[in-house]
Amino acid sequence: MSTPTTAAPGAPVVDLDLADLRRDPYPAYAELRRTAPLAWVPSVGRHLLTRYDDIVHAEKLPEVFSSREEGSLLLRTVGPNLLREDGPEHRRLRAAAEPPTRPRQVRDLWAGSFERTAHELLDGIAGRGEADLVRDFAEPLAAANLALVLGLRNARPDHIAGWSRDMMAGNSNYADDADLWLRAENATRAIDEAVAEVVRIVRREPDGSVISTMVHAPDPLELTEIQNNVKVIIGGGVNEPRDVFGVGARALLRRPGVRDRVLADPALWKRVFEETARWISPIGMYPRQLTREYEIAGVTLPAGSRVALVIASGNRDESVFERADEFDIDRPTRPHLAFGGGPHFCMGAWVARHEVSALAWPLVFSRLRGLRLDDSARDQLEGWVFRGLTSLNVTWQAV
């Protein structure tokens, strides 16, 4: 299958600056939805699909919109993996890795440890009266929880977090920055070594973790398959809960009325989570490649065409979400796209939902009395392939 490197016949060509997308992609997405819902963007080297209904349609056709993209940045970063497979091979890899991340397992196996880790992190900062809640709490919490679920007993949370950042830099390296590739290569080499050590241990002593489950699956995975899929999980398993936590916490601190309602009715934390993930999607897009000619959004794409499913744009589609640019926990429930869809629905969604909405937010807002934003700090939202706060500086009444 040849890979077209220019716009499909009839597809609009839209020039977008990657630096502008990193700062704030949403104005560009709104214009694309309005005027060019499928457009060739030279700086990205693919067609961007930006309307909700078109993205959902593409997700339902993995036999046409294939995850097996030739030369994908993810393949270059981590090697063959479950996110870049479809059909029986995807099901085999996912079935081996998924059991420890299902809702019951999260509740029964991991929730107690998640809560203890959250309290330990808060114990370490409570007396200070100020902190960066991304650096000092959300990221180490997500990394420690992920190490537990994966079974990486030989990796510290700061290792996990650093590996995730460096691999995600590679996976979004559309500018082909050599330094970013070097960072990603160093991270993946370290992960390979850590996973190999754990695999040797759990072959003798199964522990219910993801690595152990892959080793002891009915159709066991080879070491390289385990290593590559652990890399993929580390990539998304830190940034998604970390970024949803930060964005949602800042949204509530900027909206005292909404914050007070949620604190009075803890059942609303689930709504906060889903609305945060819709409003600022932690993963903004992912690639697909067409296996055959197909018409979508009024354009006939040749076989081999590369398409980005821009789920961040779909989650702001005005035809689906009224006042889509606003943060509103009372909006009518509509399925958002933040965790993908179809066979590739995010495997870690239940872990993220529990650690953020059931634990992290409630504990932070209950334990840090008088929590408020540090107005002197510059906490920036950044990114378009992955998007989140670079920091969340806050103060509170230290005891």
mmCIF file of C-alpha atoms in Angstrom:
data_model
loop_
_atom_site.group_PDB
_atom_site.id
_atom_site.type_symbol
_atom_site.label_atom_id
_atom_site.label_comp_id
_atom_site.label_asym_id
_atom_site.label_seq_id
_atom_site.Cartn_x
_atom_site.Cartn_y
_atom_site.Cartn_z
ATOM 1 C CA MET A 1 0.000 0.000 0.000
ATOM 2 C CA SER A 2 1.552 3.285 -1.097
ATOM 3 C CA THR A 3 1.292 6.265 1.210
ATOM 4 C CA PRO A 4 0.164 9.524 -0.413
ATOM 5 C CA THR A 5 2.217 12.447 0.861
ATOM 6 C CA THR A 6 0.028 15.222 -0.483
ATOM 7 C CA ALA A 7 -3.604 16.240 -0.214
ATOM 8 C CA ALA A 8 -6.249 13.910 -1.595
ATOM 9 C CA PRO A 9 -7.914 15.258 -4.749
ATOM 10 C CA GLY A 10 -10.563 17.726 -3.644
ATOM 11 C CA ALA A 11 -9.289 18.029 -0.065
ATOM 12 C CA PRO A 12 -8.739 21.590 1.161
ATOM 13 C CA VAL A 13 -5.135 22.428 2.089
ATOM 14 C CA VAL A 14 -4.853 24.393 5.332
ATOM 15 C CA ASP A 15 -1.567 25.699 6.699
ATOM 16 C CA LEU A 16 -1.354 25.452 10.474
ATOM 17 C CA ASP A 17 1.659 26.459 12.544
ATOM 18 C CA LEU A 18 2.648 23.765 15.059
ATOM 19 C CA ALA A 19 3.690 26.383 17.611
ATOM 20 C CA ASP A 20 0.224 27.942 17.418
ATOM 21 C CA LEU A 21 -1.371 24.517 17.879
ATOM 22 C CA ARG A 22 0.769 23.880 20.952
ATOM 23 C CA ARG A 23 -0.352 27.185 22.462
ATOM 24 C CA ASP A 24 -4.064 26.740 21.729
ATOM 25 C CA PRO A 25 -5.431 24.462 18.997
ATOM 26 C CA TYR A 26 -9.104 25.144 19.603
ATOM 27 C CA PRO A 27 -9.596 28.252 17.403
ATOM 28 C CA ALA A 28 -8.026 26.402 14.457
ATOM 29 C CA TYR A 29 -10.209 23.371 15.112
ATOM 30 C CA ALA A 30 -13.362 25.497 15.180
ATOM 31 C CA GLU A 31 -12.471 26.979 11.786
ATOM 32 C CA LEU A 32 -11.726 23.536 10.354
ATOM 33 C CA ARG A 33 -15.056 22.152 11.562
ATOM 34 C CA ARG A 34 -16.836 25.103 9.954
ATOM 35 C CA THR A 35 -15.032 25.264 6.624
ATOM 36 C CA ALA A 36 -12.891 22.153 6.065
ATOM 37 C CA PRO A 37 -13.878 19.209 8.279
ATOM 38 C CA LEU A 38 -11.363 17.065 6.415
ATOM 39 C CA ALA A 39 -8.296 19.073 5.443
ATOM 40 C CA TRP A 40 -4.721 18.317 4.439
ATOM 41 C CA VAL A 41 -2.341 20.063 6.848
ATOM 42 C CA PRO A 42 1.210 20.087 5.434
ATOM 43 C CA SER A 43 2.913 20.766 8.787
ATOM 44 C CA VAL A 44 1.376 17.579 10.180
ATOM 45 C CA GLY A 45 1.691 15.551 6.983
ATOM 46 C CA ARG A 46 -1.821 14.171 7.090
ATOM 47 C CA HIS A 47 -5.508 14.952 6.743
ATOM 48 C CA LEU A 48 -7.203 16.226 9.914
ATOM 49 C CA LEU A 49 -10.731 14.948 10.573
ATOM 50 C CA THR A 50 -12.358 17.330 13.028
ATOM 51 C CA ARG A 51 -16.128 16.785 13.310
ATOM 52 C CA TYR A 52 -17.579 14.540 16.015
ATOM 53 C CA ASP A 53 -19.817 12.415 13.787
ATOM 54 C CA ASP A 54 -17.060 11.789 11.232
ATOM 55 C CA ILE A 55 -14.620 10.732 13.955
ATOM 56 C CA VAL A 56 -17.156 8.331 15.472
ATOM 57 C CA HIS A 57 -17.868 6.932 12.021
ATOM 58 C CA ALA A 58 -14.171 6.341 11.352
ATOM 59 C CA GLU A 59 -13.699 4.637 14.720
ATOM 60 C CA LYS A 60 -16.410 2.124 13.822
ATOM 61 C CA LEU A 61 -14.523 1.086 10.673
ATOM 62 C CA PRO A 62 -11.092 -0.174 11.781
ATOM 63 C CA GLU A 63 -10.981 -2.319 8.661
ATOM 64 C CA VAL A 64 -10.865 0.939 6.649
ATOM 65 C CA PHE A 65 -9.301 3.421 9.101
ATOM 66 C CA SER A 66 -6.488 1.190 10.229
ATOM 67 C CA SER A 67 -4.301 1.688 13.293
ATOM 68 C CA ARG A 68 -1.413 0.100 11.383
ATOM 69 C CA GLU A 69 -0.006 3.374 10.101
ATOM 70 C CA GLU A 70 3.231 3.043 8.151
ATOM 71 C CA GLY A 71 6.054 4.981 9.778
ATOM 72 C CA SER A 72 3.943 6.176 12.691
ATOM 73 C CA LEU A 73 5.687 8.172 15.404
ATOM 74 C CA LEU A 74 4.418 5.729 18.026
ATOM 75 C CA LEU A 75 5.903 2.771 16.160
ATOM 76 C CA ARG A 76 9.197 4.605 15.855
ATOM 77 C CA THR A 77 9.147 5.430 19.562
ATOM 78 C CA VAL A 78 8.105 2.118 21.149
ATOM 79 C CA GLY A 79 7.972 -0.520 18.390
ATOM 80 C CA PRO A 80 4.995 -2.759 17.419
ATOM 81 C CA ASN A 81 2.229 -2.472 20.029
ATOM 82 C CA LEU A 82 -1.472 -2.995 20.652
ATOM 83 C CA LEU A 83 -2.408 0.594 19.717
ATOM 84 C CA ARG A 84 -1.027 0.039 16.221
ATOM 85 C CA GLU A 85 -2.792 -3.275 15.645
ATOM 86 C CA ASP A 86 -6.327 -4.146 14.578
ATOM 87 C CA GLY A 87 -8.461 -7.270 14.404
ATOM 88 C CA PRO A 88 -7.346 -10.579 15.953
ATOM 89 C CA GLU A 89 -3.818 -9.416 16.774
ATOM 90 C CA HIS A 90 -5.115 -6.367 18.632
ATOM 91 C CA ARG A 91 -7.594 -8.533 20.537
ATOM 92 C CA ARG A 92 -4.841 -10.994 21.496
ATOM 93 C CA LEU A 93 -2.557 -8.278 22.879
ATOM 94 C CA ARG A 94 -5.338 -6.423 24.657
ATOM 95 C CA ALA A 95 -6.832 -9.570 26.204
ATOM 96 C CA ALA A 96 -3.444 -10.366 27.722
ATOM 97 C CA ALA A 97 -2.931 -6.899 29.228
ATOM 98 C CA GLU A 98 -6.390 -5.629 30.151
ATOM 99 C CA PRO A 99 -7.715 -7.724 33.097
ATOM 100 C CA PRO A 100 -5.957 -5.787 35.919
ATOM 101 C CA THR A 101 -7.424 -2.481 34.659
ATOM 102 C CA ARG A 102 -11.114 -3.468 34.684
ATOM 103 C CA PRO A 103 -13.444 -1.677 37.134
ATOM 104 C CA ARG A 104 -13.750 -4.522 39.642
ATOM 105 C CA GLN A 105 -10.007 -5.125 39.687
ATOM 106 C CA VAL A 106 -9.336 -1.420 40.156
ATOM 107 C CA ARG A 107 -11.679 -1.392 43.140
ATOM 108 C CA ASP A 108 -10.579 -4.690 44.699
ATOM 109 C CA LEU A 109 -6.848 -4.813 43.904
ATOM 110 C CA TRP A 110 -5.583 -1.259 43.622
ATOM 111 C CA ALA A 111 -7.916 1.307 45.234
ATOM 112 C CA GLY A 112 -6.532 0.906 48.757
ATOM 113 C CA SER A 113 -2.940 1.437 47.647
ATOM 114 C CA PHE A 114 -3.978 4.367 45.441
ATOM 115 C CA GLU A 115 -5.551 6.070 48.460
ATOM 116 C CA ARG A 116 -2.547 5.452 50.716
ATOM 117 C CA THR A 117 -0.224 6.949 48.125
ATOM 118 C CA ALA A 118 -2.433 10.027 47.764
ATOM 119 C CA HIS A 119 -2.420 10.575 51.528
ATOM 120 C CA GLU A 120 1.374 10.115 51.688
ATOM 121 C CA LEU A 121 1.912 12.730 48.993
ATOM 122 C CA LEU A 122 -0.445 15.158 50.718
ATOM 123 C CA ASP A 123 1.259 14.498 54.064
ATOM 124 C CA GLY A 124 4.485 15.637 52.433
ATOM 125 C CA ILE A 125 3.131 19.029 51.320
ATOM 126 C CA ALA A 126 0.282 19.855 53.725
ATOM 127 C CA GLY A 127 2.478 21.841 56.124
ATOM 128 C CA ARG A 128 4.013 23.981 53.384
ATOM 129 C CA GLY A 129 0.956 26.011 52.467
ATOM 130 C CA GLU A 130 1.959 26.136 48.823
ATOM 131 C CA ALA A 131 2.795 23.685 46.040
ATOM 132 C CA ASP A 132 2.706 22.950 42.351
ATOM 133 C CA LEU A 133 -0.022 20.313 42.378
ATOM 134 C CA VAL A 134 1.062 18.939 38.994
ATOM 135 C CA ARG A 135 4.699 18.384 39.971
ATOM 136 C CA ASP A 136 4.225 17.685 43.683
ATOM 137 C CA PHE A 137 1.042 15.617 43.637
ATOM 138 C CA ALA A 138 -0.740 14.657 40.419
ATOM 139 C CA GLU A 139 2.251 13.408 38.436
ATOM 140 C CA PRO A 140 3.881 11.363 41.232
ATOM 141 C CA LEU A 141 0.467 9.951 42.170
ATOM 142 C CA ALA A 142 -0.278 8.830 38.615
ATOM 143 C CA ALA A 143 3.237 7.433 38.219
ATOM 144 C CA ALA A 144 3.208 5.506 41.505
ATOM 145 C CA ASN A 145 -0.220 4.057 40.784
ATOM 146 C CA LEU A 146 0.848 3.063 37.301
ATOM 147 C CA ALA A 147 4.002 1.353 38.574
ATOM 148 C CA LEU A 148 1.800 -0.669 40.936
ATOM 149 C CA VAL A 149 -0.720 -1.732 38.295
ATOM 150 C CA LEU A 150 2.003 -2.570 35.781
ATOM 151 C CA GLY A 151 4.053 -4.465 38.353
ATOM 152 C CA LEU A 152 7.174 -2.314 37.884
ATOM 153 C CA ARG A 153 8.388 -2.760 41.426
ATOM 154 C CA ASN A 154 11.896 -1.791 40.329
ATOM 155 C CA ALA A 155 11.014 1.707 39.061
ATOM 156 C CA ARG A 156 10.512 4.841 41.145
ATOM 157 C CA PRO A 157 7.582 7.166 40.360
ATOM 158 C CA ASP A 158 9.978 9.835 39.088
ATOM 159 C CA HIS A 159 11.440 7.275 36.670
ATOM 160 C CA ILE A 160 7.961 6.415 35.379
ATOM 161 C CA ALA A 161 7.005 10.071 35.005
ATOM 162 C CA GLY A 162 10.226 10.957 33.201
ATOM 163 C CA TRP A 163 9.943 8.008 30.833
ATOM 164 C CA SER A 164 6.367 8.998 30.035
ATOM 165 C CA ARG A 165 7.310 12.608 29.267
ATOM 166 C CA ASP A 166 10.212 11.586 27.055
ATOM 167 C CA MET A 167 8.245 8.992 25.088
ATOM 168 C CA MET A 168 5.322 11.334 24.597
ATOM 169 C CA ALA A 169 7.753 13.951 23.306
ATOM 170 C CA GLY A 170 8.830 11.404 20.700
ATOM 171 C CA ASN A 171 5.297 10.349 19.911
ATOM 172 C CA SER A 172 4.307 13.959 19.175
ATOM 173 C CA ASN A 173 7.583 14.882 17.426
ATOM 174 C CA TYR A 174 6.059 16.021 14.149
ATOM 175 C CA ALA A 175 8.855 18.585 13.862
ATOM 176 C CA ASP A 176 11.414 15.690 13.797
ATOM 177 C CA ASP A 177 13.577 17.202 16.544
ATOM 178 C CA ALA A 178 16.708 15.018 16.969
ATOM 179 C CA ASP A 179 17.020 15.810 20.691
ATOM 180 C CA LEU A 180 13.489 14.596 21.329
ATOM 181 C CA TRP A 181 14.222 11.324 19.538
ATOM 182 C CA LEU A 182 17.301 10.826 21.712
ATOM 183 C CA ARG A 183 15.275 11.389 24.883
ATOM 184 C CA ALA A 184 12.661 8.887 23.712
ATOM 185 C CA GLU A 185 15.293 6.276 22.841
ATOM 186 C CA ASN A 186 16.924 6.570 26.271
ATOM 187 C CA ALA A 187 13.551 6.173 27.973
ATOM 188 C CA THR A 188 12.543 3.101 25.995
ATOM 189 C CA ARG A 189 15.914 1.454 26.647
ATOM 190 C CA ALA A 190 15.482 1.940 30.404
ATOM 191 C CA ILE A 191 11.947 0.545 30.293
ATOM 192 C CA ASP A 192 13.085 -2.532 28.374
ATOM 193 C CA GLU A 193 15.630 -3.302 31.089
ATOM 194 C CA ALA A 194 13.159 -2.797 33.943
ATOM 195 C CA VAL A 195 10.466 -4.931 32.300
ATOM 196 C CA ALA A 196 12.878 -7.771 31.552
ATOM 197 C CA GLU A 197 13.829 -7.933 35.231
ATOM 198 C CA VAL A 198 10.189 -8.006 36.377
ATOM 199 C CA VAL A 199 9.262 -10.670 33.816
ATOM 200 C CA ARG A 200 11.900 -12.987 35.281
ATOM 201 C CA ILE A 201 10.375 -12.507 38.746
ATOM 202 C CA VAL A 202 6.687 -12.914 37.877
ATOM 203 C CA ARG A 203 7.298 -16.066 35.850
ATOM 204 C CA ARG A 204 8.001 -17.660 39.252
ATOM 205 C CA GLU A 205 5.750 -15.481 41.415
ATOM 206 C CA PRO A 206 2.601 -14.147 39.655
ATOM 207 C CA ASP A 207 1.321 -10.962 41.326
ATOM 208 C CA GLY A 208 -1.822 -9.940 39.415
ATOM 209 C CA SER A 209 -0.150 -7.003 37.710
ATOM 210 C CA VAL A 210 -0.355 -6.175 34.007
ATOM 211 C CA ILE A 211 3.103 -7.598 33.340
ATOM 212 C CA SER A 212 2.266 -10.766 35.245
ATOM 213 C CA THR A 213 -1.025 -11.123 33.397
ATOM 214 C CA MET A 214 0.726 -10.796 30.030
ATOM 215 C CA VAL A 215 3.285 -13.422 31.053
ATOM 216 C CA HIS A 216 0.621 -15.893 32.216
ATOM 217 C CA ALA A 217 -2.093 -15.183 29.619
ATOM 218 C CA PRO A 218 -3.713 -18.179 27.869
ATOM 219 C CA ASP A 219 -1.760 -16.987 24.821
ATOM 220 C CA PRO A 220 1.339 -15.607 26.587
ATOM 221 C CA LEU A 221 3.180 -12.651 25.102
ATOM 222 C CA GLU A 222 6.823 -12.679 24.146
ATOM 223 C CA LEU A 223 9.224 -10.474 26.091
ATOM 224 C CA THR A 224 9.464 -7.893 23.300
ATOM 225 C CA GLU A 225 5.663 -7.697 23.066
ATOM 226 C CA ILE A 226 5.431 -7.145 26.829
ATOM 227 C CA GLN A 227 8.119 -4.459 26.741
ATOM 228 C CA ASN A 228 6.527 -2.569 23.863
ATOM 229 C CA ASN A 229 3.059 -2.624 25.369
ATOM 230 C CA VAL A 230 4.324 -1.507 28.765
ATOM 231 C CA LYS A 231 5.907 1.475 26.980
ATOM 232 C CA VAL A 232 2.554 2.361 25.427
ATOM 233 C CA ILE A 233 0.790 2.091 28.786
ATOM 234 C CA ILE A 234 3.401 4.240 30.533
ATOM 235 C CA GLY A 235 2.942 6.880 27.851
ATOM 236 C CA GLY A 236 -0.765 7.394 28.382
ATOM 237 C CA GLY A 237 -1.000 6.141 31.949
ATOM 238 C CA VAL A 238 0.766 9.148 33.441
ATOM 239 C CA ASN A 239 -0.281 12.052 31.263
ATOM 240 C CA GLU A 240 -4.026 11.319 31.092
ATOM 241 C CA PRO A 241 -4.824 11.268 34.842
ATOM 242 C CA ARG A 242 -2.235 13.968 35.584
ATOM 243 C CA ASP A 243 -3.628 16.344 32.979
ATOM 244 C CA VAL A 244 -7.291 15.718 33.764
ATOM 245 C CA PHE A 245 -6.526 16.322 37.441
ATOM 246 C CA GLY A 246 -4.766 19.617 36.773
ATOM 247 C CA VAL A 247 -7.279 21.015 34.309
ATOM 248 C CA GLY A 248 -10.271 20.018 36.450
ATOM 249 C CA ALA A 249 -8.789 21.337 39.685
ATOM 250 C CA ARG A 250 -8.023 24.711 38.086
ATOM 251 C CA ALA A 251 -11.509 24.847 36.554
ATOM 252 C CA LEU A 252 -13.091 24.419 39.997
ATOM 253 C CA LEU A 253 -10.751 26.887 41.692
ATOM 254 C CA ARG A 254 -11.768 29.467 39.081
ATOM 255 C CA ARG A 255 -15.465 28.697 39.653
ATOM 256 C CA PRO A 256 -16.141 28.837 43.411
ATOM 257 C CA GLY A 257 -19.867 28.270 42.971
ATOM 258 C CA VAL A 258 -19.316 25.029 41.082
ATOM 259 C CA ARG A 259 -16.600 23.984 43.553
ATOM 260 C CA ASP A 260 -18.927 24.488 46.515
ATOM 261 C CA ARG A 261 -21.683 22.446 44.854
ATOM 262 C CA VAL A 262 -19.314 19.567 44.205
ATOM 263 C CA LEU A 263 -17.932 19.627 47.751
ATOM 264 C CA ALA A 264 -21.482 19.481 49.069
ATOM 265 C CA ASP A 265 -22.434 16.619 46.746
ATOM 266 C CA PRO A 266 -19.507 14.228 46.122
ATOM 267 C CA ALA A 267 -21.514 12.342 43.499
ATOM 268 C CA LEU A 268 -20.758 15.295 41.216
ATOM 269 C CA TRP A 269 -17.036 14.443 41.050
ATOM 270 C CA LYS A 270 -17.828 11.970 38.282
ATOM 271 C CA ARG A 271 -19.441 14.743 36.253
ATOM 272 C CA VAL A 272 -16.417 16.956 36.822
ATOM 273 C CA PHE A 273 -14.172 14.224 35.469
ATOM 274 C CA GLU A 274 -16.157 13.590 32.288
ATOM 275 C CA GLU A 275 -16.624 17.286 31.560
ATOM 276 C CA THR A 276 -12.938 18.023 32.146
ATOM 277 C CA ALA A 277 -11.876 15.220 29.795
ATOM 278 C CA ARG A 278 -14.289 16.538 27.141
ATOM 279 C CA TRP A 279 -13.397 20.203 27.567
ATOM 280 C CA ILE A 280 -9.585 19.844 27.459
ATOM 281 C CA SER A 281 -8.916 16.378 26.064
ATOM 282 C CA PRO A 282 -5.626 15.031 27.491
ATOM 283 C CA ILE A 283 -5.028 13.165 24.227
ATOM 284 C CA GLY A 284 -5.911 15.441 21.336
ATOM 285 C CA MET A 285 -5.552 13.231 18.284
ATOM 286 C CA TYR A 286 -4.351 9.881 17.011
ATOM 287 C CA PRO A 287 -3.492 8.652 13.529
ATOM 288 C CA ARG A 288 -5.162 6.257 11.149
ATOM 289 C CA GLN A 289 -4.279 5.068 7.640
ATOM 290 C CA LEU A 290 -6.808 4.025 5.004
ATOM 291 C CA THR A 291 -6.669 0.460 3.750
ATOM 292 C CA ARG A 292 -8.797 1.312 0.703
ATOM 293 C CA GLU A 293 -10.400 4.261 -1.041
ATOM 294 C CA TYR A 294 -13.129 5.789 1.107
ATOM 295 C CA GLU A 295 -15.271 8.931 1.092
ATOM 296 C CA ILE A 296 -15.693 10.879 4.315
ATOM 297 C CA ALA A 297 -16.578 14.519 5.042
ATOM 298 C CA GLY A 298 -17.213 15.058 1.340
ATOM 299 C CA VAL A 299 -13.728 13.963 0.228
ATOM 300 C CA THR A 300 -12.728 10.679 -1.397
ATOM 301 C CA LEU A 301 -9.471 9.571 0.178
ATOM 302 C CA PRO A 302 -7.199 7.168 -1.737
ATOM 303 C CA ALA A 303 -5.958 3.955 -0.147
ATOM 304 C CA GLY A 304 -2.921 4.658 2.039
ATOM 305 C CA SER A 305 -4.053 8.161 3.007
ATOM 306 C CA ARG A 306 -3.038 9.281 6.464
ATOM 307 C CA VAL A 307 -5.727 10.778 8.674
ATOM 308 C CA ALA A 308 -5.638 12.241 12.171
ATOM 309 C CA LEU A 309 -8.791 11.718 14.214
ATOM 310 C CA VAL A 310 -8.789 14.987 16.158
ATOM 311 C CA ILE A 311 -10.814 13.975 19.182
ATOM 312 C CA ALA A 312 -10.090 17.268 20.951
ATOM 313 C CA SER A 313 -11.954 18.979 18.113
ATOM 314 C CA GLY A 314 -14.773 16.433 18.148
ATOM 315 C CA ASN A 315 -15.256 17.152 21.844
ATOM 316 C CA ARG A 316 -15.821 20.836 21.023
ATOM 317 C CA ASP A 317 -18.209 20.184 18.117
ATOM 318 C CA GLU A 318 -21.060 22.704 18.464
ATOM 319 C CA SER A 319 -23.506 20.388 16.728
ATOM 320 C CA VAL A 320 -23.113 17.879 19.574
ATOM 321 C CA PHE A 321 -22.208 19.953 22.636
ATOM 322 C CA GLU A 322 -24.069 23.224 23.167
ATOM 323 C CA ARG A 323 -21.720 26.035 24.268
ATOM 324 C CA ALA A 324 -18.933 23.550 23.628
ATOM 325 C CA ASP A 325 -16.117 25.908 24.638
ATOM 326 C CA GLU A 326 -17.537 26.321 28.148
ATOM 327 C CA PHE A 327 -16.818 24.133 31.184
ATOM 328 C CA ASP A 328 -20.277 23.014 32.356
ATOM 329 C CA ILE A 329 -20.821 20.002 34.615
ATOM 330 C CA ASP A 330 -24.590 20.323 34.100
ATOM 331 C CA ARG A 331 -24.571 19.842 30.330
ATOM 332 C CA PRO A 332 -26.741 17.002 29.004
ATOM 333 C CA THR A 333 -24.852 13.730 29.022
ATOM 334 C CA ARG A 334 -23.392 12.918 25.632
ATOM 335 C CA PRO A 335 -20.535 10.471 25.074
ATOM 336 C CA HIS A 336 -17.264 12.340 24.687
ATOM 337 C CA LEU A 337 -14.286 11.069 22.713
ATOM 338 C CA ALA A 338 -11.471 11.684 25.205
ATOM 339 C CA PHE A 339 -10.795 7.981 25.702
ATOM 340 C CA GLY A 340 -11.285 7.034 22.071
ATOM 341 C CA GLY A 341 -13.860 4.534 20.928
ATOM 342 C CA GLY A 342 -14.449 1.205 19.321
ATOM 343 C CA PRO A 343 -11.883 -1.560 19.824
ATOM 344 C CA HIS A 344 -9.255 0.968 20.908
ATOM 345 C CA PHE A 345 -11.217 2.506 23.804
ATOM 346 C CA CYS A 346 -8.580 3.494 26.379
ATOM 347 C CA MET A 347 -7.653 0.516 28.531
ATOM 348 C CA GLY A 348 -6.712 2.764 31.459
ATOM 349 C CA ALA A 349 -9.915 4.804 31.545
ATOM 350 C CA TRP A 350 -11.247 3.116 34.693
ATOM 351 C CA VAL A 351 -7.939 3.538 36.498
ATOM 352 C CA ALA A 352 -7.880 7.247 35.629
ATOM 353 C CA ARG A 353 -11.505 7.779 36.606
ATOM 354 C CA HIS A 354 -10.991 6.189 40.016
ATOM 355 C CA GLU A 355 -7.678 7.778 40.930
ATOM 356 C CA VAL A 356 -8.782 11.281 39.929
ATOM 357 C CA SER A 357 -12.525 11.562 40.649
ATOM 358 C CA ALA A 358 -12.831 9.146 43.580
ATOM 359 C CA LEU A 359 -9.532 9.957 45.286
ATOM 360 C CA ALA A 360 -7.269 12.767 44.105
ATOM 361 C CA TRP A 361 -9.719 15.656 43.767
ATOM 362 C CA PRO A 362 -11.802 14.864 46.888
ATOM 363 C CA LEU A 363 -8.698 14.417 49.051
ATOM 364 C CA VAL A 364 -6.958 17.558 47.809
ATOM 365 C CA PHE A 365 -10.007 19.767 48.264
ATOM 366 C CA SER A 366 -10.827 18.324 51.701
ATOM 367 C CA ARG A 367 -7.306 18.260 53.165
ATOM 368 C CA LEU A 368 -5.873 21.522 51.832
ATOM 369 C CA ARG A 369 -8.090 24.055 53.591
ATOM 370 C CA GLY A 370 -8.674 27.355 51.845
ATOM 371 C CA LEU A 371 -7.139 26.056 48.629
ATOM 372 C CA ARG A 372 -6.751 28.799 46.032
ATOM 373 C CA LEU A 373 -4.744 29.549 42.914
ATOM 374 C CA ASP A 374 -1.454 31.398 43.249
ATOM 375 C CA ASP A 375 -2.226 34.394 41.059
ATOM 376 C CA SER A 376 1.447 35.316 40.774
ATOM 377 C CA ALA A 377 2.280 32.071 38.940
ATOM 378 C CA ARG A 378 2.004 31.433 35.210
ATOM 379 C CA ASP A 379 0.344 28.045 34.816
ATOM 380 C CA GLN A 380 0.101 27.400 31.089
ATOM 381 C CA LEU A 381 -1.965 24.951 29.106
ATOM 382 C CA GLU A 382 0.252 23.464 26.440
ATOM 383 C CA GLY A 383 0.119 20.922 23.630
ATOM 384 C CA TRP A 384 -2.189 19.665 20.902
ATOM 385 C CA VAL A 385 -1.306 15.968 20.432
ATOM 386 C CA PHE A 386 -1.292 15.797 24.244
ATOM 387 C CA ARG A 387 -2.580 18.770 26.225
ATOM 388 C CA GLY A 388 -2.387 19.702 29.879
ATOM 389 C CA LEU A 389 -1.157 22.222 32.426
ATOM 390 C CA THR A 390 2.591 22.661 32.742
ATOM 391 C CA SER A 391 2.052 23.489 36.436
ATOM 392 C CA LEU A 392 -0.713 24.243 38.939
ATOM 393 C CA ASN A 393 0.596 26.574 41.643
ATOM 394 C CA VAL A 394 -1.704 26.905 44.653
ATOM 395 C CA THR A 395 -1.692 28.093 48.252
ATOM 396 C CA TRP A 396 -3.738 27.069 51.295
ATOM 397 C CA GLN A 397 -3.907 27.471 55.074
ATOM 398 C CA ALA A 398 -1.036 25.369 56.425
ATOM 399 C CA VAL A 399 -1.651 23.745 59.821
#
